[in-house]
């Protein structure tokens, strides 16, 4: 890696045009390079064969491409694949390919480590080293798309920003990556098949709503009782539920897209009638549905999965109040690839 050279993928199309103009090359060269980078997923400037050799050499003298690469991967008995993805500076993030009979989903990371402090999540126990670049996020998608074809014989169908990190605390790179993933000049994926999961930062949810990206939004809720949520997710002291709710109402007003609440039920923590009632009341205030998530142990001895009876009680009350509720079964638990388990542990 040459740290003196800039990664060419950090340049926007307009910045590429400006560069080619500065070296007296026609503007269409920028579109050619952009197509190689984002549509063809090229990681070598020398492969851009519709550019002259002299122009390719000039690019190589000024720029570099620093692709993210699969350093190692583990395959679960259920077909889930967890990747340790190595970045240009040696940092590692994890991404996951989750297959079902109908689709394959990429679970993508947005930060090295995590900025938050959720007490039930292994990733939150890692120090946040840095934000990922847009190209590192796109690379994860491309790598998993290849694995989907190789191991499951179908292209990647869905993307969830539910891996390492809080996507809204790496806002610009995440938005840039989504635009490249959905751009017809890029990967051309439907934005309706992309879900961004946040722990709840109201002003950033409002900002995201104004982007008009047509993606889906999920909120890690886990309790609709303020004091209880603050113990589970201490950072949320800065972001009261009433402020989060207002931002979600704004999201729906702007996008007409129903919010998904992600909700883990733990034994003795949020499995009471009071907890159920609070969740129902919260859901009624904004068009939403609930994914009840199986808890995946992080070996801390504090949390344990609620009983099937408690989960069933949640479903009954939610459905009685016309709130869509589904149990989301975790996959890849045997390789620590399930929700909340991503911690660079192999």
Tab-separated table of C-alpha atoms in Angstrom, residues 9-305:
chain	number	residue	atom	x	y	z
A	9	UNK	CA	-12.561	5.331	-5.395
A	10	UNK	CA	-12.749	8.213	-2.921
A	11	UNK	CA	-13.438	10.539	-5.850
A	12	UNK	CA	-16.985	11.289	-6.963
A	13	UNK	CA	-17.872	11.301	-10.654
A	14	UNK	CA	-17.667	15.102	-10.630
A	15	UNK	CA	-14.237	14.984	-8.983
A	16	UNK	CA	-13.063	12.482	-11.594
A	17	UNK	CA	-14.260	14.843	-14.342
A	18	UNK	CA	-12.356	17.687	-12.712
A	19	UNK	CA	-9.211	15.551	-12.528
A	20	UNK	CA	-9.364	14.549	-16.193
A	21	UNK	CA	-10.027	18.149	-17.169
A	22	UNK	CA	-6.901	19.173	-15.228
A	23	UNK	CA	-4.760	16.779	-17.279
A	24	UNK	CA	-6.407	17.847	-20.565
A	25	UNK	CA	-8.369	14.620	-21.034
A	26	UNK	CA	-12.020	14.566	-22.210
A	27	UNK	CA	-14.779	14.355	-19.582
A	28	UNK	CA	-16.028	10.976	-20.842
A	29	UNK	CA	-12.860	9.409	-19.414
A	30	UNK	CA	-14.332	10.003	-15.962
A	31	UNK	CA	-17.425	7.990	-16.830
A	32	UNK	CA	-15.272	5.174	-18.208
A	33	UNK	CA	-13.233	4.995	-14.995
A	34	UNK	CA	-16.353	5.269	-12.846
A	35	UNK	CA	-17.883	2.337	-14.727
A	36	UNK	CA	-14.765	0.219	-14.150
A	37	UNK	CA	-14.761	1.035	-10.438
A	38	UNK	CA	-18.413	0.681	-9.556
A	39	UNK	CA	-20.116	-1.378	-12.265
A	40	UNK	CA	-17.322	-3.792	-13.141
A	41	UNK	CA	-15.871	-3.755	-9.603
A	42	UNK	CA	-12.318	-3.479	-10.929
A	43	UNK	CA	-9.506	-3.361	-8.382
A	44	UNK	CA	-6.660	-2.659	-10.793
A	45	UNK	CA	-6.110	0.496	-12.822
A	46	UNK	CA	-4.147	-1.510	-15.392
A	47	UNK	CA	-7.309	-3.501	-16.239
A	48	UNK	CA	-9.096	-0.412	-17.591
A	49	UNK	CA	-8.440	-1.461	-21.154
A	50	UNK	CA	-10.485	1.245	-22.911
A	51	UNK	CA	-7.954	3.780	-21.604
A	52	UNK	CA	-4.624	4.216	-23.338
A	53	UNK	CA	-1.588	2.638	-21.732
A	54	UNK	CA	-0.058	6.053	-21.099
A	55	UNK	CA	-3.220	7.263	-19.373
A	56	UNK	CA	-3.379	4.125	-17.221
A	57	UNK	CA	0.248	4.678	-16.225
A	58	UNK	CA	-0.529	8.291	-15.327
A	59	UNK	CA	-3.414	7.131	-13.144
A	60	UNK	CA	-1.187	4.544	-11.465
A	61	UNK	CA	1.394	7.196	-10.671
A	62	UNK	CA	-1.244	9.321	-8.889
A	63	UNK	CA	-3.814	6.903	-7.495
A	64	UNK	CA	-4.230	3.501	-5.923
A	65	UNK	CA	-7.134	1.123	-5.238
A	66	UNK	CA	-7.298	-0.357	-1.744
A	67	UNK	CA	-9.854	-3.193	-1.911
A	68	UNK	CA	-11.233	-4.953	1.127
A	69	UNK	CA	-10.545	-8.689	0.963
A	70	UNK	CA	-11.866	-11.810	2.672
A	71	UNK	CA	-9.095	-12.637	5.133
A	72	UNK	CA	-10.827	-15.799	6.348
A	73	UNK	CA	-14.349	-17.165	6.573
A	74	UNK	CA	-16.366	-19.710	8.492
A	75	UNK	CA	-19.347	-21.659	7.244
A	76	UNK	CA	-22.209	-22.616	9.549
A	77	UNK	CA	-24.131	-25.861	9.471
A	78	UNK	CA	-27.143	-23.806	8.291
A	79	UNK	CA	-25.249	-22.347	5.305
A	80	UNK	CA	-24.519	-18.968	6.874
A	81	UNK	CA	-21.048	-17.632	6.044
A	82	UNK	CA	-19.174	-15.242	8.333
A	83	UNK	CA	-16.329	-13.297	6.752
A	84	UNK	CA	-13.382	-11.658	8.433
A	85	UNK	CA	-12.792	-8.827	5.968
A	86	UNK	CA	-9.327	-7.282	5.999
A	87	UNK	CA	-9.035	-3.591	5.182
A	88	UNK	CA	-6.052	-1.810	3.634
A	89	UNK	CA	-4.725	-0.716	7.048
A	90	UNK	CA	-4.893	-4.204	8.573
A	91	UNK	CA	-8.125	-3.625	10.488
A	92	UNK	CA	-10.713	-6.408	10.398
A	93	UNK	CA	-14.504	-6.162	10.179
A	94	UNK	CA	-17.045	-8.935	9.856
A	95	UNK	CA	-19.792	-9.401	7.314
A	96	UNK	CA	-22.274	-12.230	7.031
A	97	UNK	CA	-24.062	-14.029	4.196
A	98	UNK	CA	-27.438	-15.264	5.420
A	99	UNK	CA	-29.179	-17.704	3.061
A	100	UNK	CA	-32.808	-18.814	3.113
A	101	UNK	CA	-34.817	-20.732	0.555
A	102	UNK	CA	-36.144	-17.495	-0.978
A	103	UNK	CA	-33.253	-15.045	-0.648
A	104	UNK	CA	-29.670	-14.402	0.321
A	105	UNK	CA	-28.964	-11.438	2.571
A	106	UNK	CA	-25.717	-9.592	3.218
A	107	UNK	CA	-25.263	-8.279	6.761
A	108	UNK	CA	-22.815	-5.401	6.368
A	109	UNK	CA	-20.589	-3.518	8.827
A	110	UNK	CA	-20.208	0.261	8.801
A	111	UNK	CA	-17.531	0.806	11.466
A	112	UNK	CA	-14.423	-0.971	12.707
A	113	UNK	CA	-15.698	-1.809	16.175
A	114	UNK	CA	-18.662	0.191	17.470
A	115	UNK	CA	-19.363	3.660	18.831
A	116	UNK	CA	-22.128	2.453	21.149
A	117	UNK	CA	-22.302	0.601	24.465
A	118	UNK	CA	-25.255	-1.801	24.325
A	119	UNK	CA	-24.680	-4.164	27.227
A	120	UNK	CA	-26.025	-7.271	25.458
A	121	UNK	CA	-23.976	-6.986	22.263
A	122	UNK	CA	-20.486	-8.409	21.742
A	123	UNK	CA	-19.689	-5.847	19.026
A	124	UNK	CA	-20.356	-2.969	21.430
A	125	UNK	CA	-17.556	-4.281	23.645
A	126	UNK	CA	-15.053	-3.555	20.889
A	127	UNK	CA	-13.372	-0.168	20.667
A	128	UNK	CA	-14.409	1.882	17.664
A	129	UNK	CA	-11.224	2.196	15.627
A	130	UNK	CA	-12.597	4.133	12.653
A	131	UNK	CA	-15.426	4.522	10.198
A	132	UNK	CA	-15.438	2.510	6.985
A	133	UNK	CA	-15.179	4.271	3.656
A	134	UNK	CA	-17.968	3.973	1.103
A	135	UNK	CA	-15.781	1.716	-1.055
A	136	UNK	CA	-15.087	-0.630	1.899
A	137	UNK	CA	-18.828	-0.942	2.463
A	138	UNK	CA	-19.462	-1.631	-1.237
A	139	UNK	CA	-16.617	-4.182	-1.249
A	140	UNK	CA	-18.379	-6.189	1.458
A	141	UNK	CA	-21.488	-6.347	-0.736
A	142	UNK	CA	-19.493	-7.449	-3.782
A	143	UNK	CA	-17.631	-10.120	-1.823
A	144	UNK	CA	-20.865	-11.564	-0.442
A	145	UNK	CA	-22.520	-11.402	-3.862
A	146	UNK	CA	-19.729	-13.653	-5.178
A	147	UNK	CA	-20.162	-16.055	-2.253
A	148	UNK	CA	-23.914	-16.153	-2.821
A	149	UNK	CA	-23.334	-17.229	-6.416
A	150	UNK	CA	-20.621	-19.742	-5.491
A	151	UNK	CA	-22.240	-21.416	-2.499
A	152	UNK	CA	-25.971	-20.838	-3.048
A	153	UNK	CA	-26.164	-20.462	-6.845
A	154	UNK	CA	-28.110	-17.209	-6.832
A	155	UNK	CA	-27.256	-13.509	-6.696
A	156	UNK	CA	-27.466	-11.500	-3.526
A	157	UNK	CA	-31.029	-10.276	-3.033
A	158	UNK	CA	-31.020	-8.202	0.161
A	159	UNK	CA	-28.697	-6.033	2.258
A	160	UNK	CA	-29.007	-5.137	5.933
A	161	UNK	CA	-26.794	-2.621	7.700
A	162	UNK	CA	-26.841	-4.659	10.899
A	163	UNK	CA	-23.182	-5.646	11.225
A	164	UNK	CA	-20.502	-3.909	13.235
A	165	UNK	CA	-21.089	-0.266	14.063
A	166	UNK	CA	-23.885	2.303	14.095
A	167	UNK	CA	-24.569	3.285	10.456
A	168	UNK	CA	-25.905	6.737	11.332
A	169	UNK	CA	-22.606	7.594	13.036
A	170	UNK	CA	-20.847	6.996	9.720
A	171	UNK	CA	-23.512	8.855	7.822
A	172	UNK	CA	-21.735	10.208	4.751
A	173	UNK	CA	-19.953	6.965	3.865
A	174	UNK	CA	-23.095	4.878	4.382
A	175	UNK	CA	-25.217	7.180	2.196
A	176	UNK	CA	-22.499	7.259	-0.462
A	177	UNK	CA	-22.276	3.449	-0.403
A	178	UNK	CA	-26.065	3.029	-0.687
A	179	UNK	CA	-26.124	5.386	-3.658
A	180	UNK	CA	-23.422	3.365	-5.397
A	181	UNK	CA	-25.111	0.047	-4.558
A	182	UNK	CA	-28.433	1.246	-5.991
A	183	UNK	CA	-27.076	3.294	-8.925
A	184	UNK	CA	-27.711	1.639	-12.291
A	185	UNK	CA	-24.112	2.630	-13.129
A	186	UNK	CA	-23.042	0.721	-10.010
A	187	UNK	CA	-24.472	-2.519	-8.606
A	188	UNK	CA	-28.028	-1.597	-9.576
A	189	UNK	CA	-29.715	-3.166	-6.540
A	190	UNK	CA	-33.218	-2.063	-5.576
A	191	UNK	CA	-33.209	0.291	-2.576
A	192	UNK	CA	-36.363	-1.484	-1.363
A	193	UNK	CA	-34.127	-4.482	-0.612
A	194	UNK	CA	-31.844	-2.489	1.683
A	195	UNK	CA	-32.561	-2.047	5.394
A	196	UNK	CA	-30.602	0.317	7.611
A	197	UNK	CA	-30.728	-0.597	11.295
A	198	UNK	CA	-30.066	2.100	13.869
A	199	UNK	CA	-30.053	2.235	17.643
A	200	UNK	CA	-31.832	5.569	17.419
A	201	UNK	CA	-30.243	8.979	16.767
A	202	UNK	CA	-33.210	11.294	16.125
A	203	UNK	CA	-31.576	14.113	14.152
A	204	UNK	CA	-29.862	11.604	11.865
A	205	UNK	CA	-33.122	9.700	11.285
A	206	UNK	CA	-34.688	12.998	10.196
A	207	UNK	CA	-31.732	13.685	7.920
A	208	UNK	CA	-31.980	10.186	6.438
A	209	UNK	CA	-35.695	10.677	5.762
A	210	UNK	CA	-34.872	13.761	3.697
A	211	UNK	CA	-32.437	11.810	1.484
A	212	UNK	CA	-35.336	10.055	-0.294
A	213	UNK	CA	-33.272	6.887	-0.732
A	214	UNK	CA	-36.343	4.602	-0.662
A	215	UNK	CA	-34.605	2.177	1.698
A	216	UNK	CA	-36.195	0.586	4.767
A	217	UNK	CA	-35.526	1.599	8.367
A	218	UNK	CA	-35.228	-0.623	11.439
A	219	UNK	CA	-34.815	0.543	15.034
A	220	UNK	CA	-33.190	-1.518	17.792
A	221	UNK	CA	-35.746	-0.900	20.525
A	222	UNK	CA	-35.647	-3.813	23.033
A	223	UNK	CA	-37.719	-1.888	25.567
A	224	UNK	CA	-40.333	0.857	25.295
A	225	UNK	CA	-39.779	1.703	28.967
A	226	UNK	CA	-37.264	4.558	29.123
A	227	UNK	CA	-35.364	3.563	32.280
A	228	UNK	CA	-35.086	-0.046	31.190
A	229	UNK	CA	-33.870	0.857	27.694
A	230	UNK	CA	-31.255	3.189	29.169
A	231	UNK	CA	-29.828	0.304	31.216
A	232	UNK	CA	-29.744	-1.976	28.182
A	233	UNK	CA	-28.353	0.750	25.904
A	234	UNK	CA	-26.676	3.409	28.113
A	235	UNK	CA	-25.917	5.799	25.217
A	236	UNK	CA	-29.697	6.211	24.792
A	237	UNK	CA	-29.722	8.530	27.823
A	238	UNK	CA	-28.912	11.242	25.257
A	239	UNK	CA	-31.799	10.229	23.021
A	240	UNK	CA	-35.150	9.967	24.871
A	241	UNK	CA	-37.809	7.723	23.378
A	242	UNK	CA	-40.110	10.705	22.804
A	243	UNK	CA	-37.466	12.294	20.550
A	244	UNK	CA	-36.883	9.017	18.726
A	245	UNK	CA	-40.642	8.633	18.231
A	246	UNK	CA	-40.913	12.131	16.738
A	247	UNK	CA	-38.112	11.344	14.297
A	248	UNK	CA	-39.827	8.087	13.321
A	249	UNK	CA	-43.091	9.931	12.698
A	250	UNK	CA	-41.153	12.314	10.460
A	251	UNK	CA	-39.568	9.338	8.678
A	252	UNK	CA	-42.973	7.862	7.917
A	253	UNK	CA	-44.429	11.218	6.838
A	254	UNK	CA	-41.568	11.689	4.365
A	255	UNK	CA	-41.175	8.118	3.086
A	256	UNK	CA	-44.485	6.308	3.769
A	257	UNK	CA	-42.269	3.380	4.768
A	258	UNK	CA	-43.272	1.375	7.849
A	259	UNK	CA	-40.593	1.115	10.551
A	260	UNK	CA	-39.421	-2.258	11.870
A	261	UNK	CA	-38.752	-2.467	15.594
A	262	UNK	CA	-36.099	-5.022	16.511
A	263	UNK	CA	-36.817	-6.444	19.908
A	264	UNK	CA	-34.981	-9.102	21.941
A	265	UNK	CA	-36.895	-10.591	24.873
A	266	UNK	CA	-34.776	-11.616	27.875
A	267	UNK	CA	-35.843	-13.692	30.850
A	268	UNK	CA	-36.534	-11.518	33.896
A	269	UNK	CA	-35.639	-8.289	32.101
A	270	UNK	CA	-38.351	-7.341	29.602
A	271	UNK	CA	-40.730	-10.303	29.613
A	272	UNK	CA	-43.454	-8.892	31.886
A	273	UNK	CA	-46.990	-7.692	31.077
A	274	UNK	CA	-45.801	-4.128	31.721
A	275	UNK	CA	-43.142	-4.500	29.022
A	276	UNK	CA	-45.662	-5.860	26.524
A	277	UNK	CA	-48.125	-3.043	27.215
A	278	UNK	CA	-45.388	-0.408	26.766
A	279	UNK	CA	-44.352	-1.896	23.422
A	280	UNK	CA	-47.933	-2.022	22.152
A	281	UNK	CA	-48.459	1.640	23.123
A	282	UNK	CA	-45.227	2.652	21.394
A	283	UNK	CA	-46.058	0.760	18.196
A	284	UNK	CA	-49.505	2.340	17.987
A	285	UNK	CA	-47.988	5.794	17.639
A	286	UNK	CA	-46.305	5.198	14.274
A	287	UNK	CA	-46.911	2.665	11.449
A	288	UNK	CA	-44.624	-0.187	12.392
A	289	UNK	CA	-44.059	-3.897	12.731
A	290	UNK	CA	-42.031	-5.892	15.251
A	291	UNK	CA	-39.287	-8.445	14.733
A	292	UNK	CA	-38.886	-10.471	17.902
A	293	UNK	CA	-35.266	-11.606	17.848
A	294	UNK	CA	-33.813	-14.676	19.472
A	295	UNK	CA	-31.120	-13.736	21.979
A	296	UNK	CA	-27.667	-14.989	21.098
A	297	UNK	CA	-25.425	-15.484	24.089
A	298	UNK	CA	-22.205	-13.488	24.403
A	299	UNK	CA	-21.118	-15.573	27.423
A	300	UNK	CA	-21.607	-12.784	29.942
A	301	UNK	CA	-23.914	-14.677	32.297
A	302	UNK	CA	-26.225	-11.662	32.604
A	303	UNK	CA	-28.743	-12.254	29.846
A	304	UNK	CA	-30.699	-15.352	28.892
A	305	UNK	CA	-33.340	-16.065	26.282
